[in-house]
Amino acid sequence: MASPGAVLFDAYGTLFDVYSVGQAAERLFPGQGAALAVAWRDKQIEYTRLVTTSNDGAHYRPFSELTRAGLRYSARRLGLPMDDAAEQQLMDAYRTLSAFEESREVLQALKARGVVTGILSNGDPGMLDAAVRSAGLHGLLDHMLSVDGIRKYKTHPEAYQLGAVATGLPPAQIAFVSCNGWDALGATWYGFRTLWINRYQLPFEELGTQPERIGHSLRDVLAFF
C-alpha cells in the first residue's frame, strides 16, 4: 500500500505517559501512587464515554473537568485524604506529563520525511498546549486537534473526522497511532490506517476487527514509510 499522507497521534497514553503522574501521587500518598494513577485514568475515560453517550452529549464537560472529577472520585475510592493543595499538585502534574522517550525522535523523523503530523485527542486545547510545550514537541506538529470543538469524545466518528477535515485527506490516507486499544479500534472502524502501540503486552479488543499494524514503540510508525 502507498505510504500515508499524514500521521495523527493520540496524545494521552501514546505520546505522553499518563501513568507518570503516579510519581507525584506517590510523594503525596506513599504506597498508593501507582494505584491512584491507574484508577484515575480508568475513571477519566469512563467519564468521557458517559458524557458522550448520554442524552446525545448534553452533559459534555471539557476533558480538564473530567480529569479533575476522575481524580476526586479515585481518591475517595482509595480512601486517600486529598485536600485542595494535593489535588492541584496532581492536576498540575497531569498538565506536564512525561513524554515517552521516543516521542520527539519519531516526530522529528516524520518531519524530515515531509510527512504531515498532528495530535488528535480528547484533551481540551489548554491541556494539550501545556503538555506539548512542556515536552518540547510544539514545533514538530502541524495539527493540534481537540474534540472540544465538537463536544463529543472518541470513539465517536465525528471525533476522528476532525483528522480528515484538518488534513484534507480521506481516512484511508491517514495513519492513526494510539496506545489505547479501544482508540485504535474506533479509528479502524472509522477508516483510518491504524497502528496500535501495545506497550503493556495486552490482548487486542475481541470485537472482530484488528488494526492494520501492531507495534511496541512509536518507532514502529516509521514502517508505514
PDB file of N, CA and C in Angstrom, residues 79-182:
ATOM      1  N   GLY A  79      -9.721   5.886  49.474  1.00  0.00           N
ATOM      2  CA  GLY A  79      -9.663   6.359  50.847  1.00  0.00           C
ATOM      3  C   GLY A  79      -8.489   7.267  51.128  1.00  0.00           C
ATOM      4  N   LEU A  80      -8.085   8.076  50.138  1.00  0.00           N
ATOM      5  CA  LEU A  80      -6.926   8.947  50.292  1.00  0.00           C
ATOM      6  C   LEU A  80      -7.365  10.332  50.766  1.00  0.00           C
ATOM      7  N   PRO A  81      -6.697  10.906  51.769  1.00  0.00           N
ATOM      8  CA  PRO A  81      -7.077  12.213  52.322  1.00  0.00           C
ATOM      9  C   PRO A  81      -6.559  13.359  51.443  1.00  0.00           C
ATOM     10  N   MET A  82      -7.208  13.587  50.335  1.00  0.00           N
ATOM     11  CA  MET A  82      -6.716  14.576  49.379  1.00  0.00           C
ATOM     12  C   MET A  82      -7.346  15.947  49.649  1.00  0.00           C
ATOM     13  N   ASP A  83      -6.522  16.925  50.027  1.00  0.00           N
ATOM     14  CA  ASP A  83      -7.022  18.282  50.218  1.00  0.00           C
ATOM     15  C   ASP A  83      -6.868  19.071  48.918  1.00  0.00           C
ATOM     16  N   ASP A  84      -7.258  20.337  48.946  1.00  0.00           N
ATOM     17  CA  ASP A  84      -7.236  21.155  47.724  1.00  0.00           C
ATOM     18  C   ASP A  84      -5.820  21.304  47.177  1.00  0.00           C
ATOM     19  N   ALA A  85      -4.838  21.443  48.066  1.00  0.00           N
ATOM     20  CA  ALA A  85      -3.452  21.629  47.616  1.00  0.00           C
ATOM     21  C   ALA A  85      -2.938  20.378  46.918  1.00  0.00           C
ATOM     22  N   ALA A  86      -3.227  19.207  47.468  1.00  0.00           N
ATOM     23  CA  ALA A  86      -2.788  17.959  46.849  1.00  0.00           C
ATOM     24  C   ALA A  86      -3.479  17.762  45.504  1.00  0.00           C
ATOM     25  N   GLU A  87      -4.756  18.071  45.456  1.00  0.00           N
ATOM     26  CA  GLU A  87      -5.489  17.946  44.195  1.00  0.00           C
ATOM     27  C   GLU A  87      -4.859  18.826  43.122  1.00  0.00           C
ATOM     28  N   GLN A  88      -4.525  20.060  43.471  1.00  0.00           N
ATOM     29  CA  GLN A  88      -3.952  20.956  42.477  1.00  0.00           C
ATOM     30  C   GLN A  88      -2.556  20.506  42.056  1.00  0.00           C
ATOM     31  N   GLN A  89      -1.782  19.959  42.983  1.00  0.00           N
ATOM     32  CA  GLN A  89      -0.468  19.435  42.617  1.00  0.00           C
ATOM     33  C   GLN A  89      -0.590  18.334  41.570  1.00  0.00           C
ATOM     34  N   LEU A  90      -1.566  17.456  41.753  1.00  0.00           N
ATOM     35  CA  LEU A  90      -1.734  16.348  40.816  1.00  0.00           C
ATOM     36  C   LEU A  90      -2.286  16.827  39.477  1.00  0.00           C
ATOM     37  N   MET A  91      -3.169  17.790  39.492  1.00  0.00           N
ATOM     38  CA  MET A  91      -3.666  18.348  38.234  1.00  0.00           C
ATOM     39  C   MET A  91      -2.545  19.053  37.484  1.00  0.00           C
ATOM     40  N   ASP A  92      -1.691  19.765  38.205  1.00  0.00           N
ATOM     41  CA  ASP A  92      -0.541  20.415  37.564  1.00  0.00           C
ATOM     42  C   ASP A  92       0.395  19.369  36.967  1.00  0.00           C
ATOM     43  N   ALA A  93       0.585  18.251  37.683  1.00  0.00           N
ATOM     44  CA  ALA A  93       1.435  17.177  37.168  1.00  0.00           C
ATOM     45  C   ALA A  93       0.841  16.586  35.899  1.00  0.00           C
ATOM     46  N   TYR A  94      -0.484  16.500  35.838  1.00  0.00           N
ATOM     47  CA  TYR A  94      -1.128  15.937  34.645  1.00  0.00           C
ATOM     48  C   TYR A  94      -0.950  16.858  33.441  1.00  0.00           C
ATOM     49  N   ARG A  95      -0.873  18.140  33.672  1.00  0.00           N
ATOM     50  CA  ARG A  95      -0.684  19.079  32.563  1.00  0.00           C
ATOM     51  C   ARG A  95       0.720  19.006  31.976  1.00  0.00           C
ATOM     52  N   THR A  96       1.642  18.428  32.719  1.00  0.00           N
ATOM     53  CA  THR A  96       3.031  18.336  32.262  1.00  0.00           C
ATOM     54  C   THR A  96       3.518  16.890  32.325  1.00  0.00           C
ATOM     55  N   LEU A  97       2.711  15.975  31.831  1.00  0.00           N
ATOM     56  CA  LEU A  97       3.066  14.559  31.828  1.00  0.00           C
ATOM     57  C   LEU A  97       4.380  14.335  31.079  1.00  0.00           C
ATOM     58  N   SER A  98       5.102  13.308  31.492  1.00  0.00           N
ATOM     59  CA  SER A  98       6.328  12.938  30.779  1.00  0.00           C
ATOM     60  C   SER A  98       5.973  12.384  29.405  1.00  0.00           C
ATOM     61  N   ALA A  99       6.727  12.806  28.390  1.00  0.00           N
ATOM     62  CA  ALA A  99       6.587  12.206  27.068  1.00  0.00           C
ATOM     63  C   ALA A  99       7.384  10.909  27.045  1.00  0.00           C
ATOM     64  N   PHE A 100       6.906   9.928  26.285  1.00  0.00           N
ATOM     65  CA  PHE A 100       7.689   8.711  26.114  1.00  0.00           C
ATOM     66  C   PHE A 100       9.007   9.061  25.429  1.00  0.00           C
ATOM     67  N   GLU A 101      10.040   8.304  25.736  1.00  0.00           N
ATOM     68  CA  GLU A 101      11.389   8.672  25.331  1.00  0.00           C
ATOM     69  C   GLU A 101      11.550   8.807  23.826  1.00  0.00           C
ATOM     70  N   GLU A 102      10.769   8.052  23.041  1.00  0.00           N
ATOM     71  CA  GLU A 102      10.933   8.094  21.590  1.00  0.00           C
ATOM     72  C   GLU A 102      10.001   9.090  20.902  1.00  0.00           C
ATOM     73  N   SER A 103       9.154   9.788  21.648  1.00  0.00           N
ATOM     74  CA  SER A 103       8.166  10.677  21.031  1.00  0.00           C
ATOM     75  C   SER A 103       8.818  11.740  20.151  1.00  0.00           C
ATOM     76  N   ARG A 104       9.789  12.450  20.698  1.00  0.00           N
ATOM     77  CA  ARG A 104      10.445  13.519  19.933  1.00  0.00           C
ATOM     78  C   ARG A 104      11.204  12.955  18.730  1.00  0.00           C
ATOM     79  N   GLU A 105      11.920  11.865  18.943  1.00  0.00           N
ATOM     80  CA  GLU A 105      12.698  11.241  17.871  1.00  0.00           C
ATOM     81  C   GLU A 105      11.809  10.860  16.683  1.00  0.00           C
ATOM     82  N   VAL A 106      10.656  10.267  16.973  1.00  0.00           N
ATOM     83  CA  VAL A 106       9.764   9.812  15.898  1.00  0.00           C
ATOM     84  C   VAL A 106       9.140  11.000  15.170  1.00  0.00           C
ATOM     85  N   LEU A 107       8.718  12.009  15.898  1.00  0.00           N
ATOM     86  CA  LEU A 107       8.150  13.191  15.242  1.00  0.00           C
ATOM     87  C   LEU A 107       9.198  13.882  14.366  1.00  0.00           C
ATOM     88  N   GLN A 108      10.422  13.952  14.840  1.00  0.00           N
ATOM     89  CA  GLN A 108      11.490  14.542  14.031  1.00  0.00           C
ATOM     90  C   GLN A 108      11.725  13.737  12.760  1.00  0.00           C
ATOM     91  N   ALA A 109      11.693  12.416  12.866  1.00  0.00           N
ATOM     92  CA  ALA A 109      11.909  11.561  11.698  1.00  0.00           C
ATOM     93  C   ALA A 109      10.799  11.745  10.672  1.00  0.00           C
ATOM     94  N   LEU A 110       9.566  11.878  11.139  1.00  0.00           N
ATOM     95  CA  LEU A 110       8.454  12.087  10.214  1.00  0.00           C
ATOM     96  C   LEU A 110       8.559  13.450   9.534  1.00  0.00           C
ATOM     97  N   LYS A 111       8.911  14.467  10.301  1.00  0.00           N
ATOM     98  CA  LYS A 111       9.061  15.803   9.714  1.00  0.00           C
ATOM     99  C   LYS A 111      10.182  15.812   8.682  1.00  0.00           C
ATOM    100  N   ALA A 112      11.254  15.080   8.948  1.00  0.00           N
ATOM    101  CA  ALA A 112      12.366  15.006   7.998  1.00  0.00           C
ATOM    102  C   ALA A 112      11.937  14.373   6.685  1.00  0.00           C
ATOM    103  N   ARG A 113      10.928  13.500   6.745  1.00  0.00           N
ATOM    104  CA  ARG A 113      10.390  12.874   5.542  1.00  0.00           C
ATOM    105  C   ARG A 113       9.328  13.729   4.862  1.00  0.00           C
ATOM    106  N   GLY A 114       8.994  14.850   5.459  1.00  0.00           N
ATOM    107  CA  GLY A 114       7.968  15.723   4.889  1.00  0.00           C
ATOM    108  C   GLY A 114       6.556  15.257   5.155  1.00  0.00           C
ATOM    109  N   VAL A 115       6.372  14.408   6.161  1.00  0.00           N
ATOM    110  CA  VAL A 115       5.053  13.860   6.475  1.00  0.00           C
ATOM    111  C   VAL A 115       4.291  14.839   7.372  1.00  0.00           C
ATOM    112  N   VAL A 116       3.026  15.066   7.060  1.00  0.00           N
ATOM    113  CA  VAL A 116       2.165  15.893   7.902  1.00  0.00           C
ATOM    114  C   VAL A 116       1.919  15.151   9.214  1.00  0.00           C
ATOM    115  N   THR A 117       2.069  15.842  10.323  1.00  0.00           N
ATOM    116  CA  THR A 117       1.898  15.223  11.639  1.00  0.00           C
ATOM    117  C   THR A 117       0.887  15.999  12.469  1.00  0.00           C
ATOM    118  N   GLY A 118       0.307  15.332  13.431  1.00  0.00           N
ATOM    119  CA  GLY A 118      -0.627  16.023  14.304  1.00  0.00           C
ATOM    120  C   GLY A 118      -1.045  15.171  15.478  1.00  0.00           C
ATOM    121  N   ILE A 119      -1.711  15.820  16.415  1.00  0.00           N
ATOM    122  CA  ILE A 119      -2.355  15.166  17.548  1.00  0.00           C
ATOM    123  C   ILE A 119      -3.857  15.208  17.312  1.00  0.00           C
ATOM    124  N   LEU A 120      -4.529  14.112  17.596  1.00  0.00           N
ATOM    125  CA  LEU A 120      -5.991  14.051  17.579  1.00  0.00           C
ATOM    126  C   LEU A 120      -6.408  13.470  18.924  1.00  0.00           C
ATOM    127  N   SER A 121      -6.919  14.325  19.795  1.00  0.00           N
ATOM    128  CA  SER A 121      -7.014  13.961  21.200  1.00  0.00           C
ATOM    129  C   SER A 121      -8.327  14.373  21.844  1.00  0.00           C
ATOM    130  N   ASN A 122      -8.662  13.648  22.906  1.00  0.00           N
ATOM    131  CA  ASN A 122      -9.769  14.052  23.774  1.00  0.00           C
ATOM    132  C   ASN A 122      -9.427  15.288  24.585  1.00  0.00           C
ATOM    133  N   GLY A 123      -8.155  15.581  24.741  1.00  0.00           N
ATOM    134  CA  GLY A 123      -7.741  16.703  25.573  1.00  0.00           C
ATOM    135  C   GLY A 123      -8.257  18.030  25.049  1.00  0.00           C
ATOM    136  N   ASP A 124      -8.595  18.937  25.974  1.00  0.00           N
ATOM    137  CA  ASP A 124      -9.010  20.262  25.521  1.00  0.00           C
ATOM    138  C   ASP A 124      -7.773  21.075  25.155  1.00  0.00           C
ATOM    139  N   PRO A 125      -7.929  22.148  24.377  1.00  0.00           N
ATOM    140  CA  PRO A 125      -6.763  22.848  23.827  1.00  0.00           C
ATOM    141  C   PRO A 125      -5.745  23.304  24.862  1.00  0.00           C
ATOM    142  N   GLY A 126      -6.197  23.798  26.000  1.00  0.00           N
ATOM    143  CA  GLY A 126      -5.265  24.267  27.012  1.00  0.00           C
ATOM    144  C   GLY A 126      -4.405  23.150  27.566  1.00  0.00           C
ATOM    145  N   MET A 127      -5.018  22.000  27.817  1.00  0.00           N
ATOM    146  CA  MET A 127      -4.259  20.848  28.317  1.00  0.00           C
ATOM    147  C   MET A 127      -3.230  20.388  27.304  1.00  0.00           C
ATOM    148  N   LEU A 128      -3.659  20.287  26.045  1.00  0.00           N
ATOM    149  CA  LEU A 128      -2.751  19.802  25.007  1.00  0.00           C
ATOM    150  C   LEU A 128      -1.575  20.745  24.813  1.00  0.00           C
ATOM    151  N   ASP A 129      -1.862  22.039  24.791  1.00  0.00           N
ATOM    152  CA  ASP A 129      -0.795  23.012  24.591  1.00  0.00           C
ATOM    153  C   ASP A 129       0.228  22.929  25.721  1.00  0.00           C
ATOM    154  N   ALA A 130      -0.251  22.789  26.960  1.00  0.00           N
ATOM    155  CA  ALA A 130       0.659  22.699  28.103  1.00  0.00           C
ATOM    156  C   ALA A 130       1.529  21.454  28.018  1.00  0.00           C
ATOM    157  N   ALA A 131       0.919  20.320  27.654  1.00  0.00           N
ATOM    158  CA  ALA A 131       1.672  19.062  27.576  1.00  0.00           C
ATOM    159  C   ALA A 131       2.707  19.103  26.458  1.00  0.00           C
ATOM    160  N   VAL A 132       2.307  19.613  25.308  1.00  0.00           N
ATOM    161  CA  VAL A 132       3.204  19.652  24.155  1.00  0.00           C
ATOM    162  C   VAL A 132       4.381  20.588  24.415  1.00  0.00           C
ATOM    163  N   ARG A 133       4.105  21.754  24.973  1.00  0.00           N
ATOM    164  CA  ARG A 133       5.183  22.701  25.252  1.00  0.00           C
ATOM    165  C   ARG A 133       6.116  22.178  26.341  1.00  0.00           C
ATOM    166  N   SER A 134       5.554  21.554  27.364  1.00  0.00           N
ATOM    167  CA  SER A 134       6.371  21.014  28.434  1.00  0.00           C
ATOM    168  C   SER A 134       7.337  19.947  27.913  1.00  0.00           C
ATOM    169  N   ALA A 135       6.869  19.171  26.925  1.00  0.00           N
ATOM    170  CA  ALA A 135       7.698  18.102  26.354  1.00  0.00           C
ATOM    171  C   ALA A 135       8.604  18.581  25.226  1.00  0.00           C
ATOM    172  N   GLY A 136       8.486  19.850  24.831  1.00  0.00           N
ATOM    173  CA  GLY A 136       9.316  20.376  23.760  1.00  0.00           C
ATOM    174  C   GLY A 136       8.960  19.848  22.384  1.00  0.00           C
ATOM    175  N   LEU A 137       7.675  19.542  22.149  1.00  0.00           N
ATOM    176  CA  LEU A 137       7.251  18.951  20.876  1.00  0.00           C
ATOM    177  C   LEU A 137       6.506  19.932  19.975  1.00  0.00           C
ATOM    178  N   HIS A 138       6.345  21.162  20.409  1.00  0.00           N
ATOM    179  CA  HIS A 138       5.425  22.070  19.730  1.00  0.00           C
ATOM    180  C   HIS A 138       5.778  22.302  18.267  1.00  0.00           C
ATOM    181  N   GLY A 139       7.038  22.470  17.944  1.00  0.00           N
ATOM    182  CA  GLY A 139       7.413  22.755  16.561  1.00  0.00           C
ATOM    183  C   GLY A 139       7.393  21.554  15.645  1.00  0.00           C
ATOM    184  N   LEU A 140       7.028  20.385  16.174  1.00  0.00           N
ATOM    185  CA  LEU A 140       7.062  19.153  15.376  1.00  0.00           C
ATOM    186  C   LEU A 140       5.677  18.687  14.953  1.00  0.00           C
ATOM    187  N   LEU A 141       4.659  19.472  15.239  1.00  0.00           N
ATOM    188  CA  LEU A 141       3.282  19.071  14.951  1.00  0.00           C
ATOM    189  C   LEU A 141       2.600  20.094  14.061  1.00  0.00           C
ATOM    190  N   ASP A 142       2.031  19.621  12.967  1.00  0.00           N
ATOM    191  CA  ASP A 142       1.303  20.513  12.062  1.00  0.00           C
ATOM    192  C   ASP A 142      -0.108  20.789  12.559  1.00  0.00           C
ATOM    193  N   HIS A 143      -0.689  19.849  13.274  1.00  0.00           N
ATOM    194  CA  HIS A 143      -2.076  19.985  13.728  1.00  0.00           C
ATOM    195  C   HIS A 143      -2.190  19.593  15.195  1.00  0.00           C
ATOM    196  N   MET A 144      -2.999  20.370  15.917  1.00  0.00           N
ATOM    197  CA  MET A 144      -3.348  20.051  17.305  1.00  0.00           C
ATOM    198  C   MET A 144      -4.878  19.996  17.352  1.00  0.00           C
ATOM    199  N   LEU A 145      -5.418  18.806  17.204  1.00  0.00           N
ATOM    200  CA  LEU A 145      -6.864  18.636  17.044  1.00  0.00           C
ATOM    201  C   LEU A 145      -7.485  18.148  18.342  1.00  0.00           C
ATOM    202  N   SER A 146      -8.437  18.918  18.841  1.00  0.00           N
ATOM    203  CA  SER A 146      -9.136  18.591  20.084  1.00  0.00           C
ATOM    204  C   SER A 146     -10.615  18.364  19.790  1.00  0.00           C
ATOM    205  N   VAL A 147     -11.197  17.388  20.469  1.00  0.00           N
ATOM    206  CA  VAL A 147     -12.627  17.131  20.300  1.00  0.00           C
ATOM    207  C   VAL A 147     -13.479  18.202  20.974  1.00  0.00           C
ATOM    208  N   ASP A 148     -12.852  19.115  21.706  1.00  0.00           N
ATOM    209  CA  ASP A 148     -13.616  20.097  22.471  1.00  0.00           C
ATOM    210  C   ASP A 148     -14.558  20.913  21.585  1.00  0.00           C
ATOM    211  N   GLY A 149     -14.153  21.156  20.338  1.00  0.00           N
ATOM    212  CA  GLY A 149     -14.998  21.955  19.446  1.00  0.00           C
ATOM    213  C   GLY A 149     -16.277  21.261  19.024  1.00  0.00           C
ATOM    214  N   ILE A 150     -16.264  19.928  19.010  1.00  0.00           N
ATOM    215  CA  ILE A 150     -17.474  19.187  18.609  1.00  0.00           C
ATOM    216  C   ILE A 150     -18.220  18.620  19.809  1.00  0.00           C
ATOM    217  N   ARG A 151     -17.595  18.661  20.997  1.00  0.00           N
ATOM    218  CA  ARG A 151     -18.233  18.242  22.248  1.00  0.00           C
ATOM    219  C   ARG A 151     -18.623  16.763  22.232  1.00  0.00           C
ATOM    220  N   LYS A 152     -17.803  15.955  21.586  1.00  0.00           N
ATOM    221  CA  LYS A 152     -18.005  14.502  21.553  1.00  0.00           C
ATOM    222  C   LYS A 152     -16.636  13.835  21.617  1.00  0.00           C
ATOM    223  N   TYR A 153     -16.484  12.925  22.540  1.00  0.00           N
ATOM    224  CA  TYR A 153     -15.200  12.270  22.745  1.00  0.00           C
ATOM    225  C   TYR A 153     -15.042  11.049  21.850  1.00  0.00           C
ATOM    226  N   LYS A 154     -13.800  10.669  21.610  1.00  0.00           N
ATOM    227  CA  LYS A 154     -13.529   9.401  20.953  1.00  0.00           C
ATOM    228  C   LYS A 154     -14.132   8.281  21.814  1.00  0.00           C
ATOM    229  N   THR A 155     -14.775   7.323  21.174  1.00  0.00           N
ATOM    230  CA  THR A 155     -14.632   6.897  19.805  1.00  0.00           C
ATOM    231  C   THR A 155     -15.760   7.348  18.873  1.00  0.00           C
ATOM    232  N   HIS A 156     -16.417   8.443  19.169  1.00  0.00           N
ATOM    233  CA  HIS A 156     -17.456   8.954  18.266  1.00  0.00           C
ATOM    234  C   HIS A 156     -16.825   9.248  16.907  1.00  0.00           C
ATOM    235  N   PRO A 157     -17.466   8.834  15.807  1.00  0.00           N
ATOM    236  CA  PRO A 157     -16.859   9.055  14.489  1.00  0.00           C
ATOM    237  C   PRO A 157     -16.586  10.517  14.169  1.00  0.00           C
ATOM    238  N   GLU A 158     -17.363  11.446  14.723  1.00  0.00           N
ATOM    239  CA  GLU A 158     -17.107  12.857  14.458  1.00  0.00           C
ATOM    240  C   GLU A 158     -15.766  13.297  15.047  1.00  0.00           C
ATOM    241  N   ALA A 159     -15.319  12.608  16.083  1.00  0.00           N
ATOM    242  CA  ALA A 159     -14.006  12.929  16.656  1.00  0.00           C
ATOM    243  C   ALA A 159     -12.897  12.588  15.662  1.00  0.00           C
ATOM    244  N   TYR A 160     -12.978  11.420  15.051  1.00  0.00           N
ATOM    245  CA  TYR A 160     -11.961  11.024  14.072  1.00  0.00           C
ATOM    246  C   TYR A 160     -12.072  11.842  12.790  1.00  0.00           C
ATOM    247  N   GLN A 161     -13.271  12.274  12.478  1.00  0.00           N
ATOM    248  CA  GLN A 161     -13.469  13.072  11.268  1.00  0.00           C
ATOM    249  C   GLN A 161     -12.675  14.378  11.318  1.00  0.00           C
ATOM    250  N   LEU A 162     -12.384  14.860  12.510  1.00  0.00           N
ATOM    251  CA  LEU A 162     -11.568  16.064  12.640  1.00  0.00           C
ATOM    252  C   LEU A 162     -10.249  15.920  11.896  1.00  0.00           C
ATOM    253  N   GLY A 163      -9.687  14.713  11.896  1.00  0.00           N
ATOM    254  CA  GLY A 163      -8.411  14.486  11.225  1.00  0.00           C
ATOM    255  C   GLY A 163      -8.523  14.595   9.721  1.00  0.00           C
ATOM    256  N   ALA A 164      -9.591  14.042   9.164  1.00  0.00           N
ATOM    257  CA  ALA A 164      -9.786  14.114   7.724  1.00  0.00           C
ATOM    258  C   ALA A 164     -10.033  15.555   7.282  1.00  0.00           C
ATOM    259  N   VAL A 165     -10.807  16.284   8.057  1.00  0.00           N
ATOM    260  CA  VAL A 165     -11.107  17.674   7.706  1.00  0.00           C
ATOM    261  C   VAL A 165      -9.845  18.533   7.778  1.00  0.00           C
ATOM    262  N   ALA A 166      -9.069  18.368   8.835  1.00  0.00           N
ATOM    263  CA  ALA A 166      -7.884  19.204   9.025  1.00  0.00           C
ATOM    264  C   ALA A 166      -6.819  18.950   7.971  1.00  0.00           C
ATOM    265  N   THR A 167      -6.621  17.694   7.600  1.00  0.00           N
ATOM    266  CA  THR A 167      -5.563  17.368   6.641  1.00  0.00           C
ATOM    267  C   THR A 167      -6.028  17.446   5.195  1.00  0.00           C
ATOM    268  N   GLY A 168      -7.344  17.415   4.973  1.00  0.00           N
ATOM    269  CA  GLY A 168      -7.868  17.394   3.609  1.00  0.00           C
ATOM    270  C   GLY A 168      -7.657  16.061   2.917  1.00  0.00           C
ATOM    271  N   LEU A 169      -7.391  15.023   3.689  1.00  0.00           N
ATOM    272  CA  LEU A 169      -7.131  13.694   3.140  1.00  0.00           C
ATOM    273  C   LEU A 169      -8.258  12.740   3.498  1.00  0.00           C
ATOM    274  N   PRO A 170      -8.532  11.758   2.651  1.00  0.00           N
ATOM    275  CA  PRO A 170      -9.503  10.728   3.023  1.00  0.00           C
ATOM    276  C   PRO A 170      -8.932   9.868   4.138  1.00  0.00           C
ATOM    277  N   PRO A 171      -9.785   9.257   4.957  1.00  0.00           N
ATOM    278  CA  PRO A 171      -9.290   8.459   6.078  1.00  0.00           C
ATOM    279  C   PRO A 171      -8.278   7.393   5.675  1.00  0.00           C
ATOM    280  N   ALA A 172      -8.441   6.792   4.504  1.00  0.00           N
ATOM    281  CA  ALA A 172      -7.556   5.717   4.070  1.00  0.00           C
ATOM    282  C   ALA A 172      -6.141   6.199   3.782  1.00  0.00           C
ATOM    283  N   GLN A 173      -5.919   7.525   3.732  1.00  0.00           N
ATOM    284  CA  GLN A 173      -4.584   8.063   3.519  1.00  0.00           C
ATOM    285  C   GLN A 173      -3.990   8.660   4.793  1.00  0.00           C
ATOM    286  N   ILE A 174      -4.638   8.389   5.915  1.00  0.00           N
ATOM    287  CA  ILE A 174      -4.179   8.901   7.204  1.00  0.00           C
ATOM    288  C   ILE A 174      -3.847   7.728   8.115  1.00  0.00           C
ATOM    289  N   ALA A 175      -2.655   7.750   8.698  1.00  0.00           N
ATOM    290  CA  ALA A 175      -2.281   6.768   9.717  1.00  0.00           C
ATOM    291  C   ALA A 175      -2.607   7.354  11.084  1.00  0.00           C
ATOM    292  N   PHE A 176      -3.260   6.552  11.895  1.00  0.00           N
ATOM    293  CA  PHE A 176      -3.598   6.980  13.256  1.00  0.00           C
ATOM    294  C   PHE A 176      -2.909   6.040  14.230  1.00  0.00           C
ATOM    295  N   VAL A 177      -2.248   6.623  15.224  1.00  0.00           N
ATOM    296  CA  VAL A 177      -1.415   5.856  16.153  1.00  0.00           C
ATOM    297  C   VAL A 177      -1.956   6.040  17.566  1.00  0.00           C
ATOM    298  N   SER A 178      -2.202   4.929  18.237  1.00  0.00           N
ATOM    299  CA  SER A 178      -2.675   5.004  19.618  1.00  0.00           C
ATOM    300  C   SER A 178      -2.169   3.823  20.423  1.00  0.00           C
ATOM    301  N   CYS A 179      -1.897   4.081  21.695  1.00  0.00           N
ATOM    302  CA  CYS A 179      -1.532   3.028  22.640  1.00  0.00           C
ATOM    303  C   CYS A 179      -2.781   2.417  23.268  1.00  0.00           C
ATOM    304  N   ASN A 180      -3.929   3.061  23.089  1.00  0.00           N
ATOM    305  CA  ASN A 180      -5.173   2.596  23.680  1.00  0.00           C
ATOM    306  C   ASN A 180      -5.909   1.692  22.694  1.00  0.00           C
ATOM    307  N   GLY A 181      -6.126   0.440  23.079  1.00  0.00           N
ATOM    308  CA  GLY A 181      -6.758  -0.497  22.170  1.00  0.00           C
ATOM    309  C   GLY A 181      -8.120  -0.047  21.702  1.00  0.00           C
ATOM    310  N   TRP A 182      -8.922   0.501  22.607  1.00  0.00           N
ATOM    311  CA  TRP A 182     -10.256   0.959  22.236  1.00  0.00           C
ATOM    312  C   TRP A 182     -10.197   2.087  21.212  1.00  0.00           C
TER     313      TRP A 182
END
